[in-house]
Coordinates of C-alpha atoms and ligand atoms in Angstrom, one line a residue:
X15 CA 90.3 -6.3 37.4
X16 CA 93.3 -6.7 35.1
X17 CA 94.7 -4.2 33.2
X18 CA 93.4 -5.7 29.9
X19 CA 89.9 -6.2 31.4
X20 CA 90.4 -2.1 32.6
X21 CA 91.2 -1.4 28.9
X22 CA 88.6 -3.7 27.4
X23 CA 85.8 -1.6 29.7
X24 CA 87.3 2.0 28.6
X25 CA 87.1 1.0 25.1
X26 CA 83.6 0.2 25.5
X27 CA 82.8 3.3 27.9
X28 CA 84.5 5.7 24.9
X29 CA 82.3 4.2 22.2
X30 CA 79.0 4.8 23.8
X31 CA 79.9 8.2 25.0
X32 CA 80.9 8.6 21.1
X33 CA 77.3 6.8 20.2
X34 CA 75.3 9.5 22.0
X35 CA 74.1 6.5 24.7
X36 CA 73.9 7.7 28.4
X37 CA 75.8 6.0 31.3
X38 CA 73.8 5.2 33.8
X39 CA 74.6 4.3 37.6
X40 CA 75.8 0.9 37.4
X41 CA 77.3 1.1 34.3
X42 CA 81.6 0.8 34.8
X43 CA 82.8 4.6 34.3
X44 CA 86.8 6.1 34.8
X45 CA 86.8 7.4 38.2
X46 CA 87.4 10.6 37.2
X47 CA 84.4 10.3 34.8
X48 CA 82.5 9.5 38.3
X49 CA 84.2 12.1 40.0
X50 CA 83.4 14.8 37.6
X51 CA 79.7 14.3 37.8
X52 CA 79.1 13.7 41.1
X53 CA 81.1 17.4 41.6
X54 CA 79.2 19.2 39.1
X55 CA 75.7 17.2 39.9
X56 CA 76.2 18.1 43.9
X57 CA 77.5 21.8 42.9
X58 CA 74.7 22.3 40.9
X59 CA 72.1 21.1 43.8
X60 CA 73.4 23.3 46.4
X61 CA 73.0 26.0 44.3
X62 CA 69.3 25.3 43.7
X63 CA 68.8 24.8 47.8
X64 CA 71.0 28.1 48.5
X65 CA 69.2 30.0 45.5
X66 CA 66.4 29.6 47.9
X67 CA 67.6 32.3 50.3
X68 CA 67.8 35.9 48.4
X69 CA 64.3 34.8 47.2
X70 CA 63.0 33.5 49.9
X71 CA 63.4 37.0 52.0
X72 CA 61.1 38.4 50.0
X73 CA 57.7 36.3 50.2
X74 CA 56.4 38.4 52.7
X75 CA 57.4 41.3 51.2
X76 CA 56.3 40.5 48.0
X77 CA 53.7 43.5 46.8
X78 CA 50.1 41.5 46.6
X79 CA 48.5 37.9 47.4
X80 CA 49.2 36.6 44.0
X81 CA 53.0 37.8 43.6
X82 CA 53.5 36.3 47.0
X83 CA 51.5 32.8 45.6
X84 CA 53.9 33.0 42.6
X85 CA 57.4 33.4 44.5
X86 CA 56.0 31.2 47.4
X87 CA 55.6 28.2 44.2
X88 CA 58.9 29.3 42.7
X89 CA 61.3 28.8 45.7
X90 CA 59.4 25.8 46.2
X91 CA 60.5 24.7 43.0
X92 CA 64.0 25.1 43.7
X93 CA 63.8 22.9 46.5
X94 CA 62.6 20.6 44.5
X95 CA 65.3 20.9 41.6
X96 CA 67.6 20.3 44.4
X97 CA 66.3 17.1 45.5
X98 CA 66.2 15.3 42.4
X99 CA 69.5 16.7 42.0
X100 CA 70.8 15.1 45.8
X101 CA 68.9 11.9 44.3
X102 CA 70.6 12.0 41.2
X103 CA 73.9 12.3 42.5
X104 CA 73.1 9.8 45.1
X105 CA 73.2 7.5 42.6
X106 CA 77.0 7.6 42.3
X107 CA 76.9 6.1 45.6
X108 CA 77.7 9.8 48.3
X109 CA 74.9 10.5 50.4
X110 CA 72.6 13.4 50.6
X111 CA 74.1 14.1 54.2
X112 CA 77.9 13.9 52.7
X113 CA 77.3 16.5 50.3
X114 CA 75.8 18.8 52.5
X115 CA 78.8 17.8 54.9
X116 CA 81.3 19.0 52.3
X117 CA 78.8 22.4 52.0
X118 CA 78.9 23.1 55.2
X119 CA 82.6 22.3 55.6
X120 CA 83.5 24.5 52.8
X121 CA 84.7 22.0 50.5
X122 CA 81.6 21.8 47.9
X123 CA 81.0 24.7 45.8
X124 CA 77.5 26.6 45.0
X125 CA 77.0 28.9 42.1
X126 CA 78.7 32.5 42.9
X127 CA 75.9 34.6 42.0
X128 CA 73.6 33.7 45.1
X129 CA 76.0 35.3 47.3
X130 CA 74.6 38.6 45.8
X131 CA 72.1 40.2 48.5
X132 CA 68.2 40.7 47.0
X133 CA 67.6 44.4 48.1
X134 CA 64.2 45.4 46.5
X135 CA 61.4 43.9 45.1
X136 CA 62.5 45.0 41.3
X137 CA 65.8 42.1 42.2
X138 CA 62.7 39.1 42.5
X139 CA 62.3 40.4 38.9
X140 CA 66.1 40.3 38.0
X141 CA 66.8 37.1 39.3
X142 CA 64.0 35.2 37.5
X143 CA 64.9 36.9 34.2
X144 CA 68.5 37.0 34.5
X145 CA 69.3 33.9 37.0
X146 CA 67.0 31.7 35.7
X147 CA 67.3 32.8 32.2
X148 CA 71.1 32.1 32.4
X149 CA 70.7 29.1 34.6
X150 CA 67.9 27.8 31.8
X151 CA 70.3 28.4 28.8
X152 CA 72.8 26.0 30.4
X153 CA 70.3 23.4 31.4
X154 CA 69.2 23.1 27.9
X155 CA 72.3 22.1 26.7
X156 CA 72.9 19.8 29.9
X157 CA 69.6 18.0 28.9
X158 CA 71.9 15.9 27.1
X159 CA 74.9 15.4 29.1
X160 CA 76.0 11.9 29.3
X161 CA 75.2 10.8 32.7
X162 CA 71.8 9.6 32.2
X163 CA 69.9 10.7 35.5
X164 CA 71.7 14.1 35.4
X165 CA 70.3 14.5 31.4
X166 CA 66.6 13.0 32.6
X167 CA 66.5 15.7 36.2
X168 CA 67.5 18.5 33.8
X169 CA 64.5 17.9 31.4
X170 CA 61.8 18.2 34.1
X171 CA 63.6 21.6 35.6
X172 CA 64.3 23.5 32.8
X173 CA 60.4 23.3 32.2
X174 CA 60.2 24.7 35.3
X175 CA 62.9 27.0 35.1
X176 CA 60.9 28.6 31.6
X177 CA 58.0 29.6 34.2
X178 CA 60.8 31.0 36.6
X179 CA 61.9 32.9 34.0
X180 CA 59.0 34.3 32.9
X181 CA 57.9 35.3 35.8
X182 CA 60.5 37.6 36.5
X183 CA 60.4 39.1 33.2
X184 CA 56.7 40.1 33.7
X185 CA 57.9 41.4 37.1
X186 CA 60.7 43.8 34.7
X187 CA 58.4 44.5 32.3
X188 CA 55.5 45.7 35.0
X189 CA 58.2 47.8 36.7
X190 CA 59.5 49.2 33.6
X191 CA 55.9 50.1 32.4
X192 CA 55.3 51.4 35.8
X193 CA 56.3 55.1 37.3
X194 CA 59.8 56.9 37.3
X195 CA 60.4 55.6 40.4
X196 CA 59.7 51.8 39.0
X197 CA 61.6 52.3 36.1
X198 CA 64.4 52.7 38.6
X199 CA 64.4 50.1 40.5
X200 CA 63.9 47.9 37.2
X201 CA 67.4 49.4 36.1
X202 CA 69.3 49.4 39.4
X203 CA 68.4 45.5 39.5
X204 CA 69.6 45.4 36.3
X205 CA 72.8 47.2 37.0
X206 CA 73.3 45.0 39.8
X207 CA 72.8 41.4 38.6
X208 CA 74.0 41.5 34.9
X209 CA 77.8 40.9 35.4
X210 CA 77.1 38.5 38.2
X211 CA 74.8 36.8 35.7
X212 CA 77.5 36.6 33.1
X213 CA 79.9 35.0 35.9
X214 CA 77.6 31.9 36.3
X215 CA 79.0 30.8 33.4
X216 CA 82.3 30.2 34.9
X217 CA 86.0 31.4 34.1
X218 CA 86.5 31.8 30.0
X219 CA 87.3 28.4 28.4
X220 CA 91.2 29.0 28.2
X221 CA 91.2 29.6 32.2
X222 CA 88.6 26.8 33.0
X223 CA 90.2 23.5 34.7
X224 CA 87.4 20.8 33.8
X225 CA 85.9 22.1 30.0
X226 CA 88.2 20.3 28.4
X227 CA 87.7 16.8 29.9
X228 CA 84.1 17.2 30.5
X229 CA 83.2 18.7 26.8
X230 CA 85.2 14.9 25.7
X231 CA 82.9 13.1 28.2
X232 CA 80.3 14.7 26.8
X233 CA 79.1 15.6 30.6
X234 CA 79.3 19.7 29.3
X235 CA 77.8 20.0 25.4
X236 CA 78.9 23.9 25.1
X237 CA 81.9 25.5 26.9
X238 CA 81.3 28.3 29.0
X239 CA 82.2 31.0 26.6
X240 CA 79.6 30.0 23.8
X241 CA 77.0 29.2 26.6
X242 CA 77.5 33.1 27.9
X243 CA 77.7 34.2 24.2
X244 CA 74.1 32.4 23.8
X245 CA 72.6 34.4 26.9
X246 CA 74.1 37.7 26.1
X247 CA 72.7 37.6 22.7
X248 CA 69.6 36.3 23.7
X249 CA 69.0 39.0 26.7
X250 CA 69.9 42.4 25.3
X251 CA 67.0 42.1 22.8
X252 CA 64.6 41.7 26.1
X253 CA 66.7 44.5 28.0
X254 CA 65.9 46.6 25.1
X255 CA 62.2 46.0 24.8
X256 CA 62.1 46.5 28.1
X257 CA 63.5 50.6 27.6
X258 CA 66.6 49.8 30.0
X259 CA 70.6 49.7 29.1
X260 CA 72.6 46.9 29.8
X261 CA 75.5 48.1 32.1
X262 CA 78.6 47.6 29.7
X263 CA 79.4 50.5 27.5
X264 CA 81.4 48.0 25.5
X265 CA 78.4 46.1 24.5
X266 CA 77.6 46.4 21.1
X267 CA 76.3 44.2 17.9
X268 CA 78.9 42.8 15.7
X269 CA 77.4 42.3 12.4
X270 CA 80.9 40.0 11.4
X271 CA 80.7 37.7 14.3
X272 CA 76.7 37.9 14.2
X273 CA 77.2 38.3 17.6
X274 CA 76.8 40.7 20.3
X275 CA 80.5 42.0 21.4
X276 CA 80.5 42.3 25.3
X277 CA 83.2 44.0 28.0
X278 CA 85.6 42.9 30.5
X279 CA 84.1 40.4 33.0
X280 CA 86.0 41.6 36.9
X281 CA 87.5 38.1 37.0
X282 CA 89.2 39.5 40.7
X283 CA 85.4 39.7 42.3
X284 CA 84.4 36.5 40.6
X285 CA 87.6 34.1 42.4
X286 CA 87.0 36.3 45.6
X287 CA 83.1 35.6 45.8
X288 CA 84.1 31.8 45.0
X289 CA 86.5 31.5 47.2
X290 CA 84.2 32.5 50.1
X291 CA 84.4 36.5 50.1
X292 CA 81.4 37.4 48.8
X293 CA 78.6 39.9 50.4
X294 CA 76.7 37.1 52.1
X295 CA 78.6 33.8 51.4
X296 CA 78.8 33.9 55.2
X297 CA 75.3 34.5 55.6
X298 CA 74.3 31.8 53.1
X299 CA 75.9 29.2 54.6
X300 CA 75.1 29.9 58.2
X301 CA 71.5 30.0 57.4
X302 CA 72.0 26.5 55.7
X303 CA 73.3 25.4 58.3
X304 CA 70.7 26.4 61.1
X305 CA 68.1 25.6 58.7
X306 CA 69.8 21.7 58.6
X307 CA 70.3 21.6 63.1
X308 CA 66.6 22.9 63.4
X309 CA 65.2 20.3 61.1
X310 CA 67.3 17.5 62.7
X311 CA 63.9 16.5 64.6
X312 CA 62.0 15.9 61.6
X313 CA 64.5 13.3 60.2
X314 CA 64.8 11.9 63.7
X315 CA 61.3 11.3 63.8
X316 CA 60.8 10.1 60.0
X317 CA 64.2 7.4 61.0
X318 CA 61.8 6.3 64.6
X319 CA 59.0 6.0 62.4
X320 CA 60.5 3.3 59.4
X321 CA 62.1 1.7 62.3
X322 CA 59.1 0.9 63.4
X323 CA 57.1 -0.2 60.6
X324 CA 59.9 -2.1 59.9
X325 CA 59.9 -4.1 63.3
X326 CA 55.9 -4.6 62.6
X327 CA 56.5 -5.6 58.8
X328 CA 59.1 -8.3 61.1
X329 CA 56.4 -9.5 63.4
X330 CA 54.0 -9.8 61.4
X331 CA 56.0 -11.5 58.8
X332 CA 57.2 -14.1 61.8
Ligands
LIG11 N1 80.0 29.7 40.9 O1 86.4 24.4 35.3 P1 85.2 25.2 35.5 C1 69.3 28.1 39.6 C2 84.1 26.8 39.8 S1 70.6 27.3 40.3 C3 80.8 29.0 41.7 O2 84.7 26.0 34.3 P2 82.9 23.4 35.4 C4 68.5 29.0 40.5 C5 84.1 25.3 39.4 O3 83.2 24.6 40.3 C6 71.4 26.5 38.9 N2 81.9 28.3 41.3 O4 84.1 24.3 36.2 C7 68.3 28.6 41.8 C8 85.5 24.9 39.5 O5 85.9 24.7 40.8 P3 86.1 23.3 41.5 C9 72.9 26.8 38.9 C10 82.1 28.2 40.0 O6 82.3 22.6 36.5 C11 67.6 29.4 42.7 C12 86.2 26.2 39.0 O7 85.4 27.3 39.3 N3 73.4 26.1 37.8 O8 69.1 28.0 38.5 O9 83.5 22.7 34.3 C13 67.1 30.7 42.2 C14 86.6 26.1 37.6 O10 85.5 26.2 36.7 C15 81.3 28.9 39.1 C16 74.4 25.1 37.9 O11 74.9 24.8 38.9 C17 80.2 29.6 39.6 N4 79.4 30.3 38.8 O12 81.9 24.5 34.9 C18 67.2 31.0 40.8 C19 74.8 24.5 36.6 N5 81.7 28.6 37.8 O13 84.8 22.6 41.5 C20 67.9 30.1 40.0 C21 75.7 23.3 36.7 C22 82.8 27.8 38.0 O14 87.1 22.6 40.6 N6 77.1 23.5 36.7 N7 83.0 27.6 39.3 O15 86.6 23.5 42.9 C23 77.8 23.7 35.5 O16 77.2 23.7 34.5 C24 79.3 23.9 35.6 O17 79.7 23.4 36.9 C25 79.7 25.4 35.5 C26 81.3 25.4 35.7 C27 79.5 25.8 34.1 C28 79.1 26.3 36.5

């Protein structure tokens, strides 16, 4: 391609990213543009498929038939959110086995938070309000990001991320209802998740490397300051009908900013749970990766199987 041909096809990429109009796969984007997406599209589907885990140790714990139904659907869900993620980022032209190469080679990220051990059954109720919930209030606003199967996969999860979300609420709420003992557990998994929650937003804005050039793409529609703003505001109301206490003794309503004011996020244990050093990014990963050897057979198998019905589709063709 020439250089005026290059500048022709950026011209034209700027003005439908200014129309509102979503690129889609083989549209010509910048190869950063591509770049940025496919990061952020594969980030975001390992964190569903890892997310998996701290859940997933409790279905057979889980307190009666019909919580165990309800988590049992949920992680199933996430599963699913990561697949038409894989799919959706497959569409920039990686494979599902590459990404989960980079995973396993410590090269792709996954969101920090899931490196968090699930230690009671109060934490299945924590993670679906507080997870979830802060997973859901940034997939609403990536619902219209610009790459146009990212926007269409968020649309179908974040209905299935309200459910999530409401499900470990009425897990809190039952708790917190419940006996002394209950109630307790309802606030230690509140202790415990709330500033991880707030981390899945991401650095602030002033330290975060892509905001800038993804809010311009349009591939982010709220940096991750307003975005955490929007959940804090949104959950302390629910913390308080609930009776429990948010663990920040900084938090408290601003009537100028109309906003609730909100303390010092420990940057230090964010960078060191990202950077691998977390309590169980070790044990995250190596289950992902035994899960991914002991199901090698299966796609063995499913590979024999289209070989064949393609060599019958051949014979019968001939
Ligand atoms: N954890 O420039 P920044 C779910 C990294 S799962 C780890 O602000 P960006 C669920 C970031 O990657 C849904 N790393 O980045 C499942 C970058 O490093 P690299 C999870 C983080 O991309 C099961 C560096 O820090 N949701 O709901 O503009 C059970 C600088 O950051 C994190 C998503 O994945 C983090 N929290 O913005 C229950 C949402 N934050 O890549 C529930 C999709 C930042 O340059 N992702 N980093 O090496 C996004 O929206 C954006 O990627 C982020 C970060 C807002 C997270």
């Amino acid at each position: 391609m020439t250089e005026k041909e290059l500048e022709q096809r950026q011209q034209e990429f700027d003005a439908r990213i200014a129309n509102e109009e979503r690129i889609e796969p083989k549209d010509w984007m910048p190869d950063d543009y591509r770049k940025t997406v496919l990061r952020q599209m594969s980030q975001h589907a390992h964190s569903e498929v890892i997310g998996m885990q701290p859940e997933g140790n409790w279905i057979t714990r889980a307190p009666s038939l019909s919580r165990k139904a309800i988590l049992l659907a949920k992680v199933q869900d996430e599963g699913g959110h990561g697949l038409y993620l894989y799919s959706a980022a497959e569409t920039l032209g990686t494979s599902r086995e590459d990404m989960v190469k980079a995973l396993h080679q410590g090269k792709a990220k996954y969101a920090s938070i899931f490196n968090y051990p699930a230690l009671t059954w109060a934490d299945m109720g924590a993670i679906g309000w507080l997870v979830d919930g802060a997973a859901i209030v940034n997939q609403v606003s990536l619902q219209r990001t610009s790459y146009g199967p990212y926007s269409r996969a968020m649309i179908r999860i974040c209905k299935e991320e309200s459910f999530h979300q409401r499900q470990g609420y009425q897990i809190m709420l039952v708790l917190a209802q419940g006996s002394t003992e209950q109630k307790a557990l309802a606030q230690d998994a509140l202790d415990r998740w709330w500033w991880p929650s707030l981390m899945m937003f991401g650095p602030h804005d002033s330290d975060s490397a892509h905001t800038a050039k993804s809010m311009q793409w349009k591939l982010k529609r709220e940096s991750n300051d307003d975005l955490r703003q929007k959940f804090v505001d949104q959950t302390v109301p629910q913390a308080e009908f609930l009776g429990l206490k948010v663990p920040d003794p900084d938090l408290k309503w601003n009537e100028e900013r109309d906003h609730y004011d909100f303390g010092k996020i420990d940057w230090d244990e964010f960078w060191q749970v990202v950077s691998g050093d977390g309590p169980c990014n070790r044990q995250r990963l190596a289950h992902h990766i035994k899960a991914q050897e002991d199901g090698a057979w299966v796609r063995e198998a499913m590979h024999a199987y289209q070989e064949k019905q393609r060599a019958r589709n051949v014979c019968s063709a001939a």
